[in-house]
Short mmCIF file of N, CA and C in Angstrom, two decimals:
data_model
loop_
_atom_site.label_atom_id
_atom_site.label_comp_id
_atom_site.label_asym_id
_atom_site.label_seq_id
_atom_site.Cartn_x
_atom_site.Cartn_y
_atom_site.Cartn_z
N UNK Q 1 0.93 -1.13 0.05
CA UNK Q 1 0.06 -0.01 0.10
C UNK Q 1 0.77 1.20 -0.21
N UNK Q 2 0.41 2.21 -0.80
CA UNK Q 2 1.37 3.42 -1.07
C UNK Q 2 0.40 4.32 0.11
N UNK Q 3 1.52 4.98 1.13
CA UNK Q 3 1.05 5.84 2.07
C UNK Q 3 0.88 7.29 1.38
N UNK Q 4 -0.24 8.03 1.44
CA UNK Q 4 -0.40 9.22 0.74
C UNK Q 4 -0.78 10.43 1.65
N UNK Q 5 -0.67 10.09 2.88
CA UNK Q 5 -0.89 11.07 4.04
C UNK Q 5 0.08 11.36 4.69
N UNK Q 6 0.17 12.55 5.32
CA UNK Q 6 1.27 13.13 6.32
C UNK Q 6 0.59 13.66 7.54
N UNK Q 7 1.06 13.52 8.79
CA UNK Q 7 0.26 14.13 9.75
C UNK Q 7 1.37 14.97 10.46
N UNK Q 8 0.87 16.19 11.06
CA UNK Q 8 1.60 17.15 11.61
C UNK Q 8 1.00 17.55 13.20
N UNK Q 9 1.87 17.65 14.13
CA UNK Q 9 1.31 17.85 15.60
C UNK Q 9 1.87 19.17 16.02
N UNK Q 10 1.24 19.92 16.86
CA UNK Q 10 1.59 21.31 17.28
C UNK Q 10 1.65 21.12 18.88
N UNK Q 11 1.92 22.48 19.15
CA UNK Q 11 2.08 22.83 20.75
C UNK Q 11 0.63 23.05 21.33
N UNK Q 12 -0.09 23.28 20.33
CA UNK Q 12 -1.84 23.44 20.63
C UNK Q 12 -2.54 22.08 20.90
N UNK Q 13 -1.75 20.98 20.72
CA UNK Q 13 -2.48 19.55 21.11
C UNK Q 13 -3.08 19.09 20.04
N UNK Q 14 -2.72 19.81 18.72
CA UNK Q 14 -3.65 19.47 17.60
C UNK Q 14 -2.71 18.33 16.76
N UNK Q 15 -3.42 17.34 16.11
CA UNK Q 15 -2.76 16.43 14.98
C UNK Q 15 -3.67 16.74 13.69
N UNK Q 16 -2.81 17.05 12.52
CA UNK Q 16 -3.78 17.47 11.37
C UNK Q 16 -3.15 16.57 10.52
N UNK Q 17 -3.98 15.69 9.85
CA UNK Q 17 -3.62 14.65 8.59
C UNK Q 17 -3.95 15.52 7.25
N UNK Q 18 -2.96 15.42 6.46
CA UNK Q 18 -2.86 16.02 4.94
C UNK Q 18 -2.92 14.74 4.17
N UNK Q 19 -3.49 15.10 2.99
CA UNK Q 19 -3.35 14.19 1.58
C UNK Q 19 -2.33 14.84 0.82
N UNK Q 20 -1.01 14.23 0.77
CA UNK Q 20 0.05 14.79 0.30
C UNK Q 20 0.11 14.56 -1.42
N UNK Q 21 -0.99 14.12 -1.85
CA UNK Q 21 -1.33 14.02 -3.44
C UNK Q 21 -1.99 15.32 -3.97
N UNK Q 22 -2.47 16.03 -2.97
CA UNK Q 22 -3.33 17.22 -3.39
C UNK Q 22 -2.85 18.53 -2.68
N UNK Q 23 -3.13 19.60 -3.26
CA UNK Q 23 -2.70 20.75 -2.83
C UNK Q 23 -3.82 21.52 -2.30
N UNK Q 24 -4.54 21.11 -1.20
CA UNK Q 24 -5.62 21.48 -0.63
C UNK Q 24 -5.41 21.67 1.00
N UNK Q 25 -6.38 21.75 1.67
CA UNK Q 25 -6.29 21.86 3.14
C UNK Q 25 -6.49 20.63 3.78
N UNK Q 26 -6.45 20.33 4.88
CA UNK Q 26 -6.39 19.21 5.75
C UNK Q 26 -7.52 18.32 5.51
N UNK Q 27 -7.04 16.83 5.57
CA UNK Q 27 -8.02 15.84 4.98
C UNK Q 27 -8.76 15.63 6.52
N UNK Q 28 -8.10 15.75 8.01
CA UNK Q 28 -9.03 15.40 8.85
C UNK Q 28 -8.02 16.07 10.09
N UNK Q 29 -8.86 16.50 11.40
CA UNK Q 29 -8.01 16.75 12.55
C UNK Q 29 -8.59 15.65 13.42
N UNK Q 30 -7.67 15.14 14.31
CA UNK Q 30 -7.69 14.06 15.00
C UNK Q 30 -8.18 14.71 16.55
N UNK Q 31 -9.20 13.92 17.14
CA UNK Q 31 -9.63 14.50 18.27
C UNK Q 31 -9.59 13.28 19.30
N UNK Q 32 -9.20 13.45 20.73
CA UNK Q 32 -9.04 12.34 21.57
C UNK Q 32 -10.25 11.75 21.85
N UNK Q 33 -11.20 12.39 21.97
CA UNK Q 33 -12.61 11.74 22.35
C UNK Q 33 -13.53 11.53 21.00
N UNK Q 34 -13.00 11.38 19.88
CA UNK Q 34 -13.59 11.43 18.83
C UNK Q 34 -14.74 12.16 18.36
N UNK Q 35 -14.82 13.49 19.01
CA UNK Q 35 -15.72 14.47 18.68
C UNK Q 35 -15.54 15.47 17.26
N UNK Q 36 -16.46 15.62 16.93
CA UNK Q 36 -16.22 16.32 15.30
C UNK Q 36 -15.81 17.90 15.64
N UNK Q 37 -16.09 18.41 16.61
CA UNK Q 37 -15.68 19.93 16.68
C UNK Q 37 -14.72 20.36 17.44
N UNK Q 38 -14.14 19.18 18.72
CA UNK Q 38 -12.90 19.52 19.50
C UNK Q 38 -11.93 19.58 18.77
N UNK Q 39 -11.45 18.50 18.31
CA UNK Q 39 -10.40 18.42 17.17
C UNK Q 39 -9.04 18.73 18.20
N UNK Q 40 -9.00 18.15 19.27
CA UNK Q 40 -7.73 18.10 19.99
C UNK Q 40 -7.48 16.71 20.33
N UNK Q 41 -5.97 16.34 19.82
CA UNK Q 41 -5.39 15.18 19.94
C UNK Q 41 -4.95 14.80 21.52
N UNK Q 42 -4.32 15.94 22.06
CA UNK Q 42 -3.53 15.70 23.17
C UNK Q 42 -3.98 17.12 24.31
N UNK Q 43 -3.95 16.98 25.50
CA UNK Q 43 -4.11 17.98 26.25
C UNK Q 43 -2.75 18.73 26.61
N UNK Q 44 -2.14 19.63 25.89
CA UNK Q 44 -1.03 19.95 25.68
C UNK Q 44 -0.19 19.52 24.53
N UNK Q 45 1.06 20.03 24.35
CA UNK Q 45 1.78 19.80 23.26
C UNK Q 45 2.06 18.30 22.74
N UNK Q 46 1.74 18.30 21.11
CA UNK Q 46 2.07 17.02 20.71
C UNK Q 46 3.68 16.73 20.62
N UNK Q 47 3.89 15.61 21.16
CA UNK Q 47 5.77 15.65 21.17
C UNK Q 47 6.32 14.42 20.19
N UNK Q 48 5.53 13.79 19.70
CA UNK Q 48 5.89 12.80 18.58
C UNK Q 48 4.87 12.15 18.02
N UNK Q 49 5.04 12.02 16.49
CA UNK Q 49 3.98 11.20 15.96
C UNK Q 49 4.89 10.23 15.09
N UNK Q 50 4.12 8.99 14.87
CA UNK Q 50 4.96 7.99 14.37
C UNK Q 50 4.06 6.95 13.56
N UNK Q 51 4.07 6.97 12.27
CA UNK Q 51 3.18 6.08 11.30
C UNK Q 51 3.45 4.76 11.28
N UNK Q 52 2.66 3.58 11.33
CA UNK Q 52 3.14 2.35 11.00
C UNK Q 52 3.60 2.13 9.88
N UNK Q 53 4.47 1.06 9.58
CA UNK Q 53 4.72 0.90 8.16
C UNK Q 53 3.67 0.72 7.05
N UNK Q 54 2.74 -0.03 7.64
CA UNK Q 54 1.47 -0.16 6.62
C UNK Q 54 0.74 0.89 6.22
N UNK Q 55 0.73 2.12 7.11
CA UNK Q 55 0.12 3.25 7.07
C UNK Q 55 -1.44 3.20 7.52
N UNK Q 56 -1.79 2.07 8.28
CA UNK Q 56 -2.89 2.28 8.90
C UNK Q 56 -3.14 2.96 10.22
N UNK Q 57 -2.01 2.87 11.00
CA UNK Q 57 -2.13 3.40 12.30
C UNK Q 57 -1.14 4.52 12.59
N UNK Q 58 -1.45 5.49 13.37
CA UNK Q 58 -0.54 6.55 13.78
C UNK Q 58 -0.47 6.63 15.36
N UNK Q 59 0.74 6.75 15.88
CA UNK Q 59 0.98 6.74 17.18
C UNK Q 59 1.34 8.28 17.73
N UNK Q 60 1.06 8.77 18.64
CA UNK Q 60 1.18 10.07 19.04
C UNK Q 60 1.51 10.13 20.63
N UNK Q 61 2.51 10.95 20.95
CA UNK Q 61 2.81 11.26 22.50
C UNK Q 61 2.49 12.70 22.81
N UNK Q 62 2.34 12.98 23.73
CA UNK Q 62 2.20 14.52 24.28
C UNK Q 62 2.50 14.93 25.68
N UNK Q 63 2.58 16.26 25.94
CA UNK Q 63 2.90 16.64 27.28
C UNK Q 63 1.69 16.22 28.20
N UNK Q 64 0.71 15.56 27.94
CA UNK Q 64 -0.51 15.20 28.56
C UNK Q 64 0.05 13.87 29.42
N UNK Q 65 1.01 13.34 28.91
CA UNK Q 65 1.57 12.08 29.46
C UNK Q 65 0.84 10.82 28.97
N UNK Q 66 0.30 11.03 27.40
CA UNK Q 66 -0.58 9.90 26.87
C UNK Q 66 -0.11 9.44 25.69
N UNK Q 67 -0.03 8.18 25.12
CA UNK Q 67 0.58 7.47 23.94
C UNK Q 67 -0.85 7.33 23.48
N UNK Q 68 -1.05 7.78 22.18
CA UNK Q 68 -2.33 7.55 21.57
C UNK Q 68 -2.37 6.61 20.37
N UNK Q 69 -3.10 5.97 19.89
CA UNK Q 69 -3.07 5.15 18.73
C UNK Q 69 -4.49 5.41 17.74
N UNK Q 70 -4.17 5.90 16.56
CA UNK Q 70 -5.13 6.35 15.81
C UNK Q 70 -5.46 5.53 14.71
N UNK Q 71 -6.59 5.27 13.96
CA UNK Q 71 -6.94 4.57 12.80
C UNK Q 71 -6.96 5.84 11.93
N UNK Q 72 -6.06 5.59 10.76
CA UNK Q 72 -5.92 7.05 9.98
C UNK Q 72 -7.02 6.99 9.00
N UNK Q 73 -7.61 5.78 8.75
CA UNK Q 73 -8.67 5.81 7.50
C UNK Q 73 -9.95 6.15 8.13
N UNK Q 74 -10.29 6.07 9.31
CA UNK Q 74 -11.16 6.61 10.09
C UNK Q 74 -11.16 7.84 10.90
N UNK Q 75 -9.68 8.28 11.08
CA UNK Q 75 -9.58 9.41 11.64
C UNK Q 75 -9.93 9.59 13.08
N UNK Q 76 -9.79 8.27 13.83
CA UNK Q 76 -10.26 8.12 15.10
C UNK Q 76 -9.40 7.65 15.99
N UNK Q 77 -9.59 7.86 17.33
CA UNK Q 77 -8.61 7.40 18.45
C UNK Q 77 -9.17 5.80 18.48
N UNK Q 78 -8.13 4.83 18.81
CA UNK Q 78 -8.41 3.56 19.04
C UNK Q 78 -8.88 3.11 20.58
N UNK Q 79 -8.32 4.15 21.46
CA UNK Q 79 -8.54 4.11 22.73
C UNK Q 79 -7.76 2.75 23.42
N UNK Q 80 -6.45 2.67 22.76
CA UNK Q 80 -5.54 1.65 23.20
C UNK Q 80 -4.84 2.26 24.34
N UNK Q 81 -5.04 1.42 25.39
CA UNK Q 81 -4.55 1.75 26.72
C UNK Q 81 -2.77 1.63 26.96
N UNK Q 82 -2.19 2.52 26.91
CA UNK Q 82 -0.64 2.26 27.12
C UNK Q 82 -0.17 2.62 28.68
N UNK Q 83 -1.15 2.75 29.35
CA UNK Q 83 -0.69 3.19 30.74
C UNK Q 83 -0.17 4.60 30.99
N UNK Q 84 0.02 4.93 32.11
CA UNK Q 84 0.65 6.29 32.25
C UNK Q 84 1.91 6.47 32.36
N UNK Q 85 2.82 5.26 32.15
CA UNK Q 85 4.32 5.58 32.22
C UNK Q 85 5.24 6.33 31.24
N UNK Q 86 4.32 6.93 30.39
CA UNK Q 86 5.13 7.75 29.26
C UNK Q 86 5.02 9.03 29.86
N UNK Q 87 5.94 9.73 30.57
CA UNK Q 87 5.92 10.83 31.13
C UNK Q 87 7.01 11.81 30.20
N UNK Q 88 6.07 12.41 29.39
CA UNK Q 88 6.84 13.25 28.37
C UNK Q 88 6.49 14.84 28.58
N UNK Q 89 7.36 15.34 29.28
CA UNK Q 89 7.11 16.58 29.82
C UNK Q 89 7.91 17.75 29.12
N UNK Q 90 8.85 17.25 28.08
CA UNK Q 90 9.50 18.33 27.25
C UNK Q 90 8.69 18.60 25.96
N UNK Q 91 8.84 19.91 25.73
CA UNK Q 91 8.44 20.34 24.32
C UNK Q 91 9.24 19.97 23.22
N UNK Q 92 10.56 19.47 23.32
CA UNK Q 92 11.48 18.97 22.39
C UNK Q 92 10.71 17.90 21.53
N UNK Q 93 11.25 17.88 20.36
CA UNK Q 93 10.61 16.62 19.35
C UNK Q 93 11.46 15.71 19.75
N UNK Q 94 10.68 14.40 19.58
CA UNK Q 94 11.11 13.13 20.07
C UNK Q 94 10.66 12.20 19.00
N UNK Q 95 11.26 11.35 18.69
CA UNK Q 95 10.69 10.33 17.60
C UNK Q 95 10.67 8.92 18.40
N UNK Q 96 9.53 8.55 18.31
CA UNK Q 96 9.11 7.13 18.58
C UNK Q 96 9.28 6.07 17.43
N UNK Q 97 9.27 4.89 17.67
CA UNK Q 97 9.49 3.83 16.94
C UNK Q 97 8.59 2.82 16.99
N UNK Q 98 8.28 2.31 15.81
CA UNK Q 98 7.43 1.11 15.84
C UNK Q 98 8.13 -0.15 14.96
N UNK Q 99 7.72 -1.09 15.74
CA UNK Q 99 8.35 -2.64 15.06
C UNK Q 99 7.88 -2.71 13.87
N UNK Q 100 8.63 -3.51 12.86
CA UNK Q 100 8.33 -3.93 11.52
C UNK Q 100 7.53 -4.96 11.87
N UNK Q 101 6.80 -5.48 10.73
CA UNK Q 101 5.82 -6.47 10.59
C UNK Q 101 6.47 -7.72 11.09
N UNK Q 102 7.66 -8.30 11.21
CA UNK Q 102 8.09 -9.53 11.47
C UNK Q 102 8.00 -9.52 13.08
N UNK Q 103 7.58 -8.72 13.81
CA UNK Q 103 7.88 -8.78 15.31
C UNK Q 103 6.24 -8.74 15.81
N UNK Q 104 5.90 -9.81 16.45
CA UNK Q 104 4.47 -9.95 16.85
C UNK Q 104 4.46 -10.27 18.56
N UNK Q 105 3.96 -9.79 19.33
CA UNK Q 105 3.04 -8.53 19.04
C UNK Q 105 3.92 -7.47 18.75
N UNK Q 106 3.32 -6.31 18.21
CA UNK Q 106 4.18 -5.15 17.67
C UNK Q 106 4.66 -4.64 18.85
N UNK Q 107 5.79 -3.90 18.73
CA UNK Q 107 6.30 -2.99 19.68
C UNK Q 107 6.29 -1.56 19.74
N UNK Q 108 6.21 -0.98 20.50
CA UNK Q 108 6.50 0.79 20.26
C UNK Q 108 7.59 1.15 21.35
N UNK Q 109 8.40 2.10 20.86
CA UNK Q 109 9.39 2.37 21.40
C UNK Q 109 9.27 3.97 21.70
N UNK Q 110 9.01 4.48 23.15
CA UNK Q 110 8.84 5.85 22.97
C UNK Q 110 9.85 6.34 24.30
N UNK Q 111 10.90 7.20 23.45
CA UNK Q 111 11.89 7.75 24.35
C UNK Q 111 11.08 8.82 25.59
N UNK Q 112 11.86 8.58 26.63
CA UNK Q 112 11.51 9.48 27.72
C UNK Q 112 12.54 10.28 28.44
#
């Protein structure tokens, strides 16, 4: 599958997904509670975004100490619980990593 979207995150807690094949506005805004009007992925700055190799999921971390997993096709939070051990209080950019398909169950590395 060819990945044709790119996501960006900001200090305002928003994650925006863009279709890189088109020169137009955003495809969707991700919301932590899957509401249409709030459009806030994290309660605080987004500190990292990582897309899985197959392009179906997006993982994000934020200053709210949460790791969230998003279904890109639906633009929705999957409510996967990673616990509260991901204390990311820095506004510096961090890069998370997702294991490749040969690893089961999939692993997520979140620098702290």
